[in-house]
Amino acid sequence: MKKYFIYTIVLAAFLLANISCSKDWLDINVDPNNPSSSVAPVSSRLPWIQHHYLYAQGTAGARAGFITQMLTYTYGTATHSMSAGWNPVAGVSTTPYQFFFVASAANLKDLEEKAMEEEAWHYVGAAKAIRALGFMLMVDWYGEMPYTEALGEAITPVFDDGKTIFEGCLQDIDEAIEYFNREQSVLATPLDKGDSWNNGDVNKWIKMCYGLKARWLNNLSKKTSIYDADEILSVLEKAPQSNADNTVIKHVDVAGDNVGDVLFSDPLMASIVFSNVGMNVNTLVTKWYEDLLVNFDGKTIEDPRANKLIPMAQFGTSKEYVRSKGVDMQSNIRMNNGPIVASYNAT
């Protein structure tokens, strides 16, 4: 009996020693549905960074459509209506900034560091590419803004000029291409586990990066002496050459998509551009934009994309599809409480 008693004491002491030296058993209490920045895997980080960058890009594009008079809005005090009337509300330009910085860019550093740890080079490439995309959007949208200190610990980051941001984006896109060309560790998370844009197709990412670089370099036309058409053509040879090379981001419009985005509670699966300008009767094309598509330069030259870009609806007893007419913004329509909501013959 004494012998067994000694064994019991020794075993108990051994178990207590192990428990006191380690708290790994507490790991079971990490909620996988609410991961912290220290445990969230790269495959969970990337798709949300992609989603919120697209929200920033889509919102900027939709609002730019009203500002540039491609689109207009029914008369009223709604944000889009005020923009269409060149009397924008104070916050009209902040949403692209919010979604890029708060929900996308703020997570890039963690994604990159986590990917570096496991030698998941393709995730590093994706982080570099989205950083370049986001800041190029920011410099186009705002001009001078924080860049070099934007994603650090500075509470009041310094503002950088457009040249600094532009050159930084070109450097990031070059680094993205470099990382996409690396071979990942066999233990690294495959890109297709978290990539919502190209389903892990690295070649599409590389071609997309070269296409972006060519577009950005071409923006220097008539702006600087370093514009180099030959370099742009060289870069284009490595960019998408056909529709098969394209990065196609699919969206769906379903009634049950009511989970809500973390910032604006908008549908998660729908295109933000569609949500902004395509799903209501208040947004209208302008005559100026219609003429660009169906009567370019007054020569009755029609753009083959016209039927896709100009809204259509069934009209009359024959249920014939008819294009919407553009609103003439050079008229006094807004001075007379117009334009009004479109209506259709439902019989």
GROMACS .gro file of N, CA and C in nm, residues 71-76 80-81 274-285 311-313 324 338-344:
model
   93
   71LEU      N    1  -2.337   6.035  -6.483
   71LEU     CA    2  -2.463   5.996  -6.421
   71LEU      C    3  -2.527   6.117  -6.355
   72THR      N    4  -2.656   6.111  -6.338
   72THR     CA    5  -2.725   6.212  -6.259
   72THR      C    6  -2.825   6.141  -6.170
   73TYR      N    7  -2.894   6.218  -6.089
   73TYR     CA    8  -2.982   6.161  -5.986
   73TYR      C    9  -3.108   6.245  -5.978
   74THR      N   10  -3.217   6.181  -5.940
   74THR     CA   11  -3.342   6.255  -5.928
   74THR      C   12  -3.327   6.370  -5.828
   75TYR      N   13  -3.406   6.472  -5.851
   75TYR     CA   14  -3.396   6.594  -5.770
   75TYR      C   15  -3.429   6.565  -5.624
   76GLY      N   16  -3.349   6.619  -5.534
   76GLY     CA   17  -3.374   6.602  -5.392
   76GLY      C   18  -3.252   6.637  -5.311
   80HIS      N   19  -2.629   6.156  -5.347
   80HIS     CA   20  -2.600   6.148  -5.490
   80HIS      C   21  -2.665   6.263  -5.566
   81SER      N   22  -2.783   6.304  -5.525
   81SER     CA   23  -2.849   6.415  -5.593
   81SER      C   24  -2.771   6.545  -5.574
  274PHE      N   25  -2.307   4.826  -5.836
  274PHE     CA   26  -2.448   4.794  -5.862
  274PHE      C   27  -2.535   4.844  -5.747
  275SER      N   28  -2.489   4.825  -5.625
  275SER     CA   29  -2.567   4.870  -5.509
  275SER      C   30  -2.585   5.021  -5.509
  276ASN      N   31  -2.485   5.092  -5.559
  276ASN     CA   32  -2.490   5.239  -5.560
  276ASN      C   33  -2.573   5.294  -5.675
  277VAL      N   34  -2.553   5.241  -5.795
  277VAL     CA   35  -2.613   5.306  -5.912
  277VAL      C   36  -2.701   5.216  -5.997
  278GLY      N   37  -2.703   5.086  -5.972
  278GLY     CA   38  -2.774   4.998  -6.063
  278GLY      C   39  -2.902   4.937  -6.011
  279MET      N   40  -2.932   4.955  -5.883
  279MET     CA   41  -3.045   4.883  -5.825
  279MET      C   42  -3.160   4.975  -5.787
  280ASN      N   43  -3.164   5.095  -5.845
  280ASN     CA   44  -3.275   5.185  -5.811
  280ASN      C   45  -3.315   5.267  -5.933
  281VAL      N   46  -3.430   5.333  -5.924
  281VAL     CA   47  -3.481   5.411  -6.036
  281VAL      C   48  -3.441   5.558  -6.026
  282ASN      N   49  -3.360   5.591  -5.927
  282ASN     CA   50  -3.321   5.730  -5.906
  282ASN      C   51  -3.197   5.771  -5.985
  283THR      N   52  -3.113   5.673  -6.021
  283THR     CA   53  -2.990   5.702  -6.094
  283THR      C   54  -3.017   5.698  -6.244
  284LEU      N   55  -2.974   5.800  -6.315
  284LEU     CA   56  -3.001   5.813  -6.458
  284LEU      C   57  -2.873   5.848  -6.532
  285VAL      N   58  -2.862   5.804  -6.657
  285VAL     CA   59  -2.748   5.844  -6.738
  285VAL      C   60  -2.775   5.984  -6.793
  311PRO      N   61  -2.912   5.188  -6.943
  311PRO     CA   62  -3.024   5.107  -6.892
  311PRO      C   63  -3.132   5.086  -6.998
  312MET      N   64  -3.195   4.969  -6.995
  312MET     CA   65  -3.303   4.937  -7.087
  312MET      C   66  -3.422   4.883  -7.007
  313ALA      N   67  -3.541   4.899  -7.064
  313ALA     CA   68  -3.662   4.846  -7.000
  313ALA      C   69  -3.764   4.812  -7.107
  324SER      N   70  -3.293   5.381  -7.222
  324SER     CA   71  -3.326   5.505  -7.152
  324SER      C   72  -3.265   5.622  -7.227
  338GLY      N   73  -3.618   6.880  -6.128
  338GLY     CA   74  -3.600   6.756  -6.202
  338GLY      C   75  -3.454   6.712  -6.196
  339PRO      N   76  -3.427   6.595  -6.249
  339PRO     CA   77  -3.519   6.500  -6.311
  339PRO      C   78  -3.603   6.426  -6.207
  340ILE      N   79  -3.710   6.362  -6.256
  340ILE     CA   80  -3.801   6.290  -6.167
  340ILE      C   81  -3.776   6.140  -6.181
  341VAL      N   82  -3.837   6.063  -6.093
  341VAL     CA   83  -3.820   5.917  -6.095
  341VAL      C   84  -3.877   5.861  -6.225
  342ALA      N   85  -3.803   5.771  -6.287
  342ALA     CA   86  -3.849   5.709  -6.411
  342ALA      C   87  -3.968   5.617  -6.384
  343SER      N   88  -4.058   5.609  -6.480
  343SER     CA   89  -4.173   5.519  -6.468
  343SER      C   90  -4.184   5.437  -6.596
  344TYR      N   91  -4.241   5.318  -6.585
  344TYR     CA   92  -4.249   5.228  -6.698
  344TYR      C   93  -4.393   5.180  -6.716
   0.00000   0.00000   0.00000
